[in-house]
Structures are given as C-alpha cells and as structure tokens.
Short mmCIF file of C-alpha atoms and ligand atoms in Angstrom, two decimals:
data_model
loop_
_atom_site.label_atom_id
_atom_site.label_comp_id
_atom_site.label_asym_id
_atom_site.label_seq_id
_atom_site.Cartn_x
_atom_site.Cartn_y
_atom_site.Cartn_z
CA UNK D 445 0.00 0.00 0.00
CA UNK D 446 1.28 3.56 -1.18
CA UNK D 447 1.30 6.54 1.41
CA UNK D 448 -1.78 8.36 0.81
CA UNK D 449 -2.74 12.56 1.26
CA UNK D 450 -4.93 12.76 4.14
CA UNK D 451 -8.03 13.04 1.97
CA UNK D 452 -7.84 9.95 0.87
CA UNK D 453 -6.33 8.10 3.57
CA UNK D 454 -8.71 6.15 5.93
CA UNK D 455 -12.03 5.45 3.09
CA UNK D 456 -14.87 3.86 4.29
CA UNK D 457 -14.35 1.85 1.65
CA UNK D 458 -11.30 1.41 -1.12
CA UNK D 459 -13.61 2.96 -3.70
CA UNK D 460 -14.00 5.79 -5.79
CA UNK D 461 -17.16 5.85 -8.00
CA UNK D 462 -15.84 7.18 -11.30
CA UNK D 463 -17.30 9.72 -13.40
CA UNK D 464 -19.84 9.37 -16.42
CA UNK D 465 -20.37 11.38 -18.95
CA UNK D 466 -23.96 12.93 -19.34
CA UNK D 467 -24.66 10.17 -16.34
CA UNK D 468 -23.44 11.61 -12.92
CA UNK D 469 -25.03 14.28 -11.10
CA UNK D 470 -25.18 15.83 -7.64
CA UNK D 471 -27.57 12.90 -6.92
CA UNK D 472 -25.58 10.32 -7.47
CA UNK D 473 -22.28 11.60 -6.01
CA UNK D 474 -23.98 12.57 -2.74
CA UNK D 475 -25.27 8.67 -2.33
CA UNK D 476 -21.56 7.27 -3.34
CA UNK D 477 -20.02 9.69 -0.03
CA UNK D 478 -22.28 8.85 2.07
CA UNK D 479 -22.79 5.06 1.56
CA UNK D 480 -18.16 5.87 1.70
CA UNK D 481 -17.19 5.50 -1.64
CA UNK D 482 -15.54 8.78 -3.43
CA UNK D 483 -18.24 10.24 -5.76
CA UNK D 484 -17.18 11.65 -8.73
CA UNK D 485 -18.91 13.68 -12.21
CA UNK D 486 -17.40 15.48 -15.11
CA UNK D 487 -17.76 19.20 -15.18
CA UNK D 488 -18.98 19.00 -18.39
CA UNK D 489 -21.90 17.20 -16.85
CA UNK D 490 -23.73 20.37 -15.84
CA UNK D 491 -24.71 22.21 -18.88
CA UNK D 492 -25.05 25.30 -19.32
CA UNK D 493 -22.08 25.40 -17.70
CA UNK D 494 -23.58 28.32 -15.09
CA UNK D 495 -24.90 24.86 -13.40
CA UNK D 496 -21.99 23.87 -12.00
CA UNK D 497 -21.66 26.28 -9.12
CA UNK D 498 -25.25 25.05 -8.36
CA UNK D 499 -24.29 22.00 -8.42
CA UNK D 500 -20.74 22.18 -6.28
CA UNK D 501 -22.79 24.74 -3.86
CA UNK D 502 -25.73 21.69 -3.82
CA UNK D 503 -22.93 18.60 -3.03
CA UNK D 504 -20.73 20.54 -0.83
CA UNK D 505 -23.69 21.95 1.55
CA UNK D 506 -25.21 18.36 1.88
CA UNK D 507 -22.13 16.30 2.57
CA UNK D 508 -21.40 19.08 5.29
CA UNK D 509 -24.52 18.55 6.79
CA UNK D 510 -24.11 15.15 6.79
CA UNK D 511 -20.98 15.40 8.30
CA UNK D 512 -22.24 17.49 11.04
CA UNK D 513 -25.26 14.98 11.97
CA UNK D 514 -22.76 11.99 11.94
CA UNK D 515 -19.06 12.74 13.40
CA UNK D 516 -19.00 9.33 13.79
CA UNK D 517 -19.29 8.41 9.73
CA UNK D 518 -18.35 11.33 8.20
CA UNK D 519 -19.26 10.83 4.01
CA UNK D 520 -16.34 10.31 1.61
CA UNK D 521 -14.83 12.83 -0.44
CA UNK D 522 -16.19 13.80 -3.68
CA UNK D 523 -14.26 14.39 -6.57
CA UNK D 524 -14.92 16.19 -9.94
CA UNK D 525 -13.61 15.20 -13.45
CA UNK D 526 -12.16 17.76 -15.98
CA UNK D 527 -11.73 16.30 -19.53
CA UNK D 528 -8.63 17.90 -19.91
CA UNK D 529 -9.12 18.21 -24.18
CA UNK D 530 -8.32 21.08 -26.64
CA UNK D 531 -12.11 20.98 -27.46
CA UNK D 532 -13.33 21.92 -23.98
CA UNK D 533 -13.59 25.57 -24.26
CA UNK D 534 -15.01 25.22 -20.17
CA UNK D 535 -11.66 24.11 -18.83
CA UNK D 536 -10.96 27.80 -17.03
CA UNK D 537 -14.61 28.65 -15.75
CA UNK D 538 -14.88 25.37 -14.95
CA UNK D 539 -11.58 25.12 -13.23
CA UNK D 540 -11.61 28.89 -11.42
CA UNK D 541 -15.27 27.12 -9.93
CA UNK D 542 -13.13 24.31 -8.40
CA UNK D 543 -10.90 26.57 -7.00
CA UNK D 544 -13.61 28.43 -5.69
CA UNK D 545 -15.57 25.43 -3.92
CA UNK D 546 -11.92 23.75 -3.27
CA UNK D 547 -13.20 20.43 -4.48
CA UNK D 548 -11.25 17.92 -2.77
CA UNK D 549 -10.52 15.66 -5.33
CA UNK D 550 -10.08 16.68 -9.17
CA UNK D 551 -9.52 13.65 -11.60
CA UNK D 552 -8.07 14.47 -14.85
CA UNK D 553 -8.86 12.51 -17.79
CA UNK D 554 -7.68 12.83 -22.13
CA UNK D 555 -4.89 15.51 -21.05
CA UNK D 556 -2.06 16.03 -18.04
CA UNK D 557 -1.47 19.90 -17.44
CA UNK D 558 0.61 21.14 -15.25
CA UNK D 559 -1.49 24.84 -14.55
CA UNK D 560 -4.61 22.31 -13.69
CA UNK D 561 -2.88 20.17 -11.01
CA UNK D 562 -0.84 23.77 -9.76
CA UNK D 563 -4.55 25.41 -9.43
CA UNK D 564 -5.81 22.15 -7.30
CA UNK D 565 -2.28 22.36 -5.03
CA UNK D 566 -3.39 26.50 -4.63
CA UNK D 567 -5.87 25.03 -2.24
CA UNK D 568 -4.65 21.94 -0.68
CA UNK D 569 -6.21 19.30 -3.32
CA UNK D 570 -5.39 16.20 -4.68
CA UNK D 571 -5.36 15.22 -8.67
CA UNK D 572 -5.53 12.04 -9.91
CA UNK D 573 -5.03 11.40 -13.47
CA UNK D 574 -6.37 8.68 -15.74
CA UNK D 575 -3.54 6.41 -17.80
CA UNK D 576 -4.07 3.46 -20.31
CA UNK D 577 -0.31 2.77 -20.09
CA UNK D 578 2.93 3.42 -17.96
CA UNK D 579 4.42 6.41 -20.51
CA UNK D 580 1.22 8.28 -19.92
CA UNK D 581 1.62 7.62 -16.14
CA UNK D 582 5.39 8.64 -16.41
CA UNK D 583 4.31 11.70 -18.20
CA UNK D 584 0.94 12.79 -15.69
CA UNK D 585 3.81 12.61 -12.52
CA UNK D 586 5.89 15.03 -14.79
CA UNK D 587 3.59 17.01 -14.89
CA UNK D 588 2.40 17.16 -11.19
CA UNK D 589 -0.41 15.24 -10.89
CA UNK D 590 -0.83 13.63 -6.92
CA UNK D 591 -2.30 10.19 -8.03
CA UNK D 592 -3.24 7.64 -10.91
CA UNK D 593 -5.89 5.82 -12.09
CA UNK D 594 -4.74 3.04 -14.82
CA UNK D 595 -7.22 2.51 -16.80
CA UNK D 596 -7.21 -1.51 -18.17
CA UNK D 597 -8.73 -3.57 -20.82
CA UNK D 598 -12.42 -3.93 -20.50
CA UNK D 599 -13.12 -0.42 -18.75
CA UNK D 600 -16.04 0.96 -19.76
CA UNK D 601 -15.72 4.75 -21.20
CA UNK D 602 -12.91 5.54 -23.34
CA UNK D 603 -10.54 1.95 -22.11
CA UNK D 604 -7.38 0.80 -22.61
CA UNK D 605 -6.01 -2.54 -23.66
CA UNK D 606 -3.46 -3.14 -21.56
CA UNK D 607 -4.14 -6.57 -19.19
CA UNK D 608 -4.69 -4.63 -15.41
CA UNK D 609 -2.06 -7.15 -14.34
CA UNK D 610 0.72 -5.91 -16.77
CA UNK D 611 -0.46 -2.04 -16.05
CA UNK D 612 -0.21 -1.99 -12.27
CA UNK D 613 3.07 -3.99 -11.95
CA UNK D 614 4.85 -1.67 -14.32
CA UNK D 615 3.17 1.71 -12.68
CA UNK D 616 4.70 -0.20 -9.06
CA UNK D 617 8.05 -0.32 -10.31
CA UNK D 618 8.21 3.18 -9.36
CA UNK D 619 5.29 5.12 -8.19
CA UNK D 620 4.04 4.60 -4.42
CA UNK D 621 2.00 7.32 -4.72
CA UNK D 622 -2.04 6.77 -4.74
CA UNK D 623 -3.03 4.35 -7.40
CA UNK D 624 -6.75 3.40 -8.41
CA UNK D 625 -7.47 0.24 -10.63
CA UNK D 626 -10.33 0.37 -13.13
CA UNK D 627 -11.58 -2.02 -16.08
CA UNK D 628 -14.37 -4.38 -15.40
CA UNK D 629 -14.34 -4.14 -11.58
CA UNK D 630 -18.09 -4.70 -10.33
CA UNK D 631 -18.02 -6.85 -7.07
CA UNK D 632 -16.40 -6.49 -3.86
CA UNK D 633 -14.32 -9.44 -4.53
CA UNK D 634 -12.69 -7.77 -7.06
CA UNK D 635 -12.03 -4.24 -5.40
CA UNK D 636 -9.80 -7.04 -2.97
CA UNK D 637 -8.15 -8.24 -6.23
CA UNK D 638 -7.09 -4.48 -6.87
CA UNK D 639 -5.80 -3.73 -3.67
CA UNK D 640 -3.99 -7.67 -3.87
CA UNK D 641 -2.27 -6.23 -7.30
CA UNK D 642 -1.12 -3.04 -5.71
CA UNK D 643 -3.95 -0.57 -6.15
CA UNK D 644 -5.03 1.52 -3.45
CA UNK D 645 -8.76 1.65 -4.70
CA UNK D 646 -11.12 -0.04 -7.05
CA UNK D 647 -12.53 2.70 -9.81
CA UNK D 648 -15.91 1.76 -10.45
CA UNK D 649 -18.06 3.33 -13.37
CA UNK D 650 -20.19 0.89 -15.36
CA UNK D 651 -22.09 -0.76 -12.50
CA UNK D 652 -23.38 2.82 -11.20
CA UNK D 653 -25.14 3.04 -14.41
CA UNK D 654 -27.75 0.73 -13.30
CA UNK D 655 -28.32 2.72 -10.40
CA UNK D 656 -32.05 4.83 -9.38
CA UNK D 657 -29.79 8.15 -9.43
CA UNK D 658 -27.98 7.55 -12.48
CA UNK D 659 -29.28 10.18 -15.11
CA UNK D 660 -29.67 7.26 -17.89
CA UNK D 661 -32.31 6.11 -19.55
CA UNK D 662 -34.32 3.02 -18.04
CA UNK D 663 -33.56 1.19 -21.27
CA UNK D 664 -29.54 1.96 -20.48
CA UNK D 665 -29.83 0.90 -16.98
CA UNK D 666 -31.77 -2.58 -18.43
CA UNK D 667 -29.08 -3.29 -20.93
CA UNK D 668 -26.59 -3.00 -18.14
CA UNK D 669 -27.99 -5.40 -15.92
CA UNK D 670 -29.55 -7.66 -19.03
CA UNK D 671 -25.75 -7.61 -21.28
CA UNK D 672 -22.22 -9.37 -20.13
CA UNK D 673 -19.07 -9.38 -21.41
CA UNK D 674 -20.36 -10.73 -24.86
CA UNK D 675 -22.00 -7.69 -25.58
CA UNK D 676 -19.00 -5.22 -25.21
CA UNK D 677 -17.77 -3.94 -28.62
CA UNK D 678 -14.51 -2.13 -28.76
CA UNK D 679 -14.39 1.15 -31.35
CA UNK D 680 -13.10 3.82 -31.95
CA UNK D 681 -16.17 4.98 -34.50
CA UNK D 682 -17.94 6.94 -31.70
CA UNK D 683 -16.04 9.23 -30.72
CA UNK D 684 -12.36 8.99 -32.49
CA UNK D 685 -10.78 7.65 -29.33
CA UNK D 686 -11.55 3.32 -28.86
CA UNK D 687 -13.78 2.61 -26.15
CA UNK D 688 -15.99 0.03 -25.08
CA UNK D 689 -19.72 0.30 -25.94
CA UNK D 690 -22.88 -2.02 -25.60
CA UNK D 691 -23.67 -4.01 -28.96
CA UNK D 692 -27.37 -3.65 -28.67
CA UNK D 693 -27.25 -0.07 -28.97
CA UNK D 694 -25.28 0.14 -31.97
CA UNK D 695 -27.53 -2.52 -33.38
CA UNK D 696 -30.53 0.39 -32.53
CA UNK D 697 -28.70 3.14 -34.24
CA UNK D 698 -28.79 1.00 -37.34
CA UNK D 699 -24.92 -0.33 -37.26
CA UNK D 700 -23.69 -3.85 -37.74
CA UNK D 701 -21.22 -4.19 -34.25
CA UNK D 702 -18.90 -6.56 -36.21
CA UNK D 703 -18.50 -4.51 -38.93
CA UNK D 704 -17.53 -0.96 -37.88
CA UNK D 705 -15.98 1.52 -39.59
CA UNK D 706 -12.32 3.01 -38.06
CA UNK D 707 -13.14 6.41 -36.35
CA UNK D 708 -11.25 9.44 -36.69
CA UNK D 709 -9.62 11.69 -33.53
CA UNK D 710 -10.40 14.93 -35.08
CA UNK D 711 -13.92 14.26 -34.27
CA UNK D 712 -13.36 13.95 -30.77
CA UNK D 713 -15.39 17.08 -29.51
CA UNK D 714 -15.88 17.86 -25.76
CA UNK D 715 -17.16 21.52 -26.65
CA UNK D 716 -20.15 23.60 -25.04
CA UNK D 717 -21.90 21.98 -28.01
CA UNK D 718 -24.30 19.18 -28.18
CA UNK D 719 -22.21 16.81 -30.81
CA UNK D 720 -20.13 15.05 -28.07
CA UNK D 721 -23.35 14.46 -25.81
CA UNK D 722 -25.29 12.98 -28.69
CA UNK D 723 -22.37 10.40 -29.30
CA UNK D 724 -22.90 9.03 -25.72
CA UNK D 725 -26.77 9.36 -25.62
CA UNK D 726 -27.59 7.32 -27.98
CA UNK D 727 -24.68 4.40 -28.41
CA UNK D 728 -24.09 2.85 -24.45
CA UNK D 729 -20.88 3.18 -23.06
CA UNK D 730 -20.15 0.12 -20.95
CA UNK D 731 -17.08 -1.75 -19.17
CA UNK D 732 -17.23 -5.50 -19.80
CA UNK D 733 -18.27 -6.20 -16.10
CA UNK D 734 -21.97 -6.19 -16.49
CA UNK D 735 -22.05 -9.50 -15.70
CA UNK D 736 -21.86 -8.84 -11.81
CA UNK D 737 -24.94 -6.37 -12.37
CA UNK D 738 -28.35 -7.98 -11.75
CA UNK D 739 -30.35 -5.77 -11.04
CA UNK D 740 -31.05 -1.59 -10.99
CA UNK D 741 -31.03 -0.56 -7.37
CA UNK D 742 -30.15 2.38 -4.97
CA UNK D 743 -26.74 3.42 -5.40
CA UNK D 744 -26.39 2.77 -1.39
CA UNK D 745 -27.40 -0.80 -1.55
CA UNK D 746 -25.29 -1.73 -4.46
CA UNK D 747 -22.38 -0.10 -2.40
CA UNK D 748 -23.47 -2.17 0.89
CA UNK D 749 -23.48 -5.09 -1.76
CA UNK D 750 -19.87 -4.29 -2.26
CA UNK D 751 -18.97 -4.07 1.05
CA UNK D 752 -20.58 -7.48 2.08
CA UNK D 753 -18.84 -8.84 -0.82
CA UNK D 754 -15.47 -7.82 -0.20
CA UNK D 755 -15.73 -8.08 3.84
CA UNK D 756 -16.49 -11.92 2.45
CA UNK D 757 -13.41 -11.98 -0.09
CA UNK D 758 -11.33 -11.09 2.72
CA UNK D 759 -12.55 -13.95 5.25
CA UNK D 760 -12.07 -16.18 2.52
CA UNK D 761 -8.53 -15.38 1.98
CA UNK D 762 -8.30 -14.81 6.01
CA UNK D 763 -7.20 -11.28 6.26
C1 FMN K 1215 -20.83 5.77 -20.01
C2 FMN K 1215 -19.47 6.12 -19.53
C3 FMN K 1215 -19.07 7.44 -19.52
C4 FMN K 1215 -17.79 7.79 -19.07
N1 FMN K 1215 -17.45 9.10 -19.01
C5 FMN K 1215 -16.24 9.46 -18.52
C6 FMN K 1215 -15.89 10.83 -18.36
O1 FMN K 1215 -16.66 11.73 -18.67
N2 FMN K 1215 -14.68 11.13 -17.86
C7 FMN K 1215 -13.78 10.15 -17.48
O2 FMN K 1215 -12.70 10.48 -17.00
N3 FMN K 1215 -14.09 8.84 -17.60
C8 FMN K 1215 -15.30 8.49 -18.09
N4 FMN K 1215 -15.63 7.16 -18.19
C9 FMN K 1215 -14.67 6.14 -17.76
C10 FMN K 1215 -14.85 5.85 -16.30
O3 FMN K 1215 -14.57 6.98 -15.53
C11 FMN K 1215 -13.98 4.66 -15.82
O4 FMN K 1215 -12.67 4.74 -16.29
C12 FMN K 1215 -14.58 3.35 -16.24
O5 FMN K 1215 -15.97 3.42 -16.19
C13 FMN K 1215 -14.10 2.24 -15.35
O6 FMN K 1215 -14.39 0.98 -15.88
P1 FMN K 1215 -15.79 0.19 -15.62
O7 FMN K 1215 -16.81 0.98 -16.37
O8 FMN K 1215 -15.54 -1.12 -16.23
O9 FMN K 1215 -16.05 0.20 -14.18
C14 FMN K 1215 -16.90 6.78 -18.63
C15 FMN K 1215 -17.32 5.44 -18.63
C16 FMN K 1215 -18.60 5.11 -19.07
C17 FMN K 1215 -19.04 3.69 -19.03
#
C-alpha cells in the first residue's frame, strides 16, 4: 500500500465511483459519499455550464450537513472530473469554480497539465489522473499530478487494452503514490483483487449506471444489468478515441457491431456543443463487467453489496 494525502487516507471503503459522462449528477455523487465511496462527475456534466456552481454549492452543503449529523461516519470525499481536451472551451470557468468550492478531489482525464494540477495544489487538493499505459503515467507525474488511475482492458468509457495485471506492476516499479485500478471491476471481490495487485482503490463506473440516481435512460440501466461481457464492442467509431460500448445499442442506431468503420480523432469534440453528448446518448458506453450487475437498485445498496462482498473476499482469503 502507497502513502496516501490525508483526503484519501482512511475510506470507508477502497472505492472511488468514477465519473460518467452525461450520467453523474449531484444525486448520485452525494449517495456514493455517504454510503463511503468517493463520488465523482465530469464538469462537463452540468450544462449550461452556469450549473456547476449550483451544483458544487448543492454537493458541498449536503455532505457538510451530513458530516455534522454523523461525526462518527463522516461521508467520503467527492471528486470532480475535468476532460482535460483542446475541445473543452469550459476548462478555465470550470476550473476557477473548483478553486472556488476547493473540491477535494479533481480527476483528470484525455490531457495532463501542469497549470490544472498547480490550481488544485493552490488550495490543498489532490489530482488524480487517468492512464491506459505506464508512458502516460510517467508523463501525468511530470507534470504534477498527486495520483493515478490506470485505466485496463475492459473499462467501460474511453478503455485501454493493456491486461490490469501488466499495467499496475509496471506503474509499481516506481510510483508509491495513490493508485486506483479500473476495467471491469463490479463486485467487492474484485475491489480485494485491486488492492492484492497493488492498487489503493477499485474505480468503479459501469455498474453505477444501473443505479435509481444515475441520469440514464431506463432502457440503459436494463441493458446493463440484461448484457455481459459478450455484448462489449470495442471502437473507436464513436467518438475517435476506442472505447468500449454495448452491442445492442449500436444494433438500434442501425450499425452492424462486427463490422464498424475506423473512427477518426479529429472528431473527438468535448465543446459547449451538443455533438459530443449525442455520441454518448444514444450508443451505451459500458465496461465488460456487467455481468456482476443484476439488477437496478439504490446506489447505497449496491455499495453495501460491495462491502458485504469484499468483507467476504477477505474472510475467505483470512485477512
Ligand atoms: C458511459 C461512460 C461514460 C464515461 N465518461 C467518462 C468521463 O466523462 N470522464 C472520465 O474520466 N471517464 C469516463 N468514463 C470512464 C470511467 O470513468 C472509468 O474509467 C470506467 O468506467 C471504469 O471501468 P468500468 O466501467 O468497467 O467500471 C466513462 C465510462 C462510461 C461507461
């Protein structure tokens, strides 16, 4: 286990709930810290983007107050995602608003910039920043970021295809800083596995689709918790960048899933615009570890599911 800033030393649980594009919301990351998993969403998820001091001003006063009515089980942090692109013309206002709320936890994704991670440090925060391979990870330290989140093979989102054993062993060799694990990871046994391989938390995004406070449609949330692994195509049509998206809704939008074109990176477009959210509205992003999700349920009992299961991964392995 890697030495860990004060924030997130000391979880509840070894989790952070990642963020989802057009998904998360205020909702759902005030249920992850309080059931003690790190909530996260993407800036970009409060459009116009004059919502997002509503929406810091809405999670920071609640997880205060819940804070205040239970010393005893204070909530998780929260933590909020910039997409760290050329194309997102919000990165500043949305930034000088972190500053403003000094959001605990920033998580950098698509872009490692040293003036983002020096604006979080202004104010005591952490950054973590997301890797699909050990340059990018060499390069996001450069560049002053506190923590990593490798993102393996069968992540849902924008994934990598590196196995997570072959990812965490090589980020080990020398960074003990705070490392998350993501790809696939959707039972409590498996946030054990993480922590077994070196990670310090589980990154969990897929199964909190199929949550009641997840802004996706109840078709979304169904395919989740009807689809496994078989159903995971891997393209980079949809938005330039490969990901991992759910066959039956590329079969709705009138595309053959075996049979897709090669996409192209200038397309990727995280703008104020409404291109980059109609990508993900209509074709499903989704991690291949749907299989684990059976049903679409509070976000707090999923997470006591999680607990329960890795409390029993533990006794099994008698630690
Ligand atoms: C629908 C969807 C949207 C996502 N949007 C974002 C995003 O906006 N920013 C980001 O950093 N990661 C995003 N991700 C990636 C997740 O944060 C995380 O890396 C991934 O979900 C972890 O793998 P899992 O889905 O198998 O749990 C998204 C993933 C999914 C499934």
């Amino acid at each position: 286990m890697s030495k860990l800033p004060p924030v997130l030393a000391n979880l509840p649980l070894p989790i952070i709930g990642s963020p989802l594009f057009i998904i998360s919301n205020p909702k759902l990351v005030i249920a992850q810290c309080k059931a003690g998993v790190v909530g996260s969403m993407p800036a970009l998820n409060a459009r116009p983007a004059s919502q997002l001091e509503d929406w810091l001003a809405e999670i920071t006063e609640e997880l205060a107050a819940y804070n205040k009515a239970n010393p005893d089980k204070p909530a998780a942090p929260f933590a909020i995602n910039q997409i760290v692109h050329k194309s997102n013309d919000r990165l500043a206002h949305d930034m000088e608003l972190v500053v403003k709320y000094k959001v605990p936890i920033v998580i950098t994704s698509l872009g490692a910039r040293t003036d983002v991670n020096d604006a979080v440090h202004s104010y005591g925060g952490v950054t973590m920043h997301d890797v699909i391979n050990n340059s990018f990870a060499q390069k996001a330290i450069e560049k002053g970021a506190d923590g990593l989140i490798a993102v393996a093979a069968g992540a849902g989102g924008h994934a990598g295809i590196k196995s997570p054993f072959a990812l965490v062993q090589e980020i080990r060799q020398w960074f003990d800083g705070p490392l998350a694990l993501s790809g696939s990871i959707a039972n409590g046994a498996a946030v054990l596995a993480a922590q077994a391989m070196g990670a310090d938390f589980a990154y969990i995004g897929t199964a909190f689709i199929a949550t009641e406070e997840a802004r996706a449609s109840a078709e979304y949330k169904q395919a989740i918790v009807d689809g496994t692994s078989d159903d995971i195509v891997y393209s980079n049509l949809f938005t330039g960048v490969h990901g991992n998206y759910l066959a039956p809704s590329i079969v709705a939008a009138g595309m053959d899933p075996a049979n897709l074109p090669e996409g192209d990176l200038k397309t990727m477009n995280f703008g104020g615009g409404e291109s980059a959210k109609k990508a993900w509205k209509d074709i499903w992003g989704s991690g291949q570890g749907i299989g684990a999700v059976t049903e679409v349920g509070s976000a707090a009992s999923f997470i006591e599911k999680l607990k329960r299961e890795y409390m029993d991964a533990r006794r099994r392995l008698a630690l």
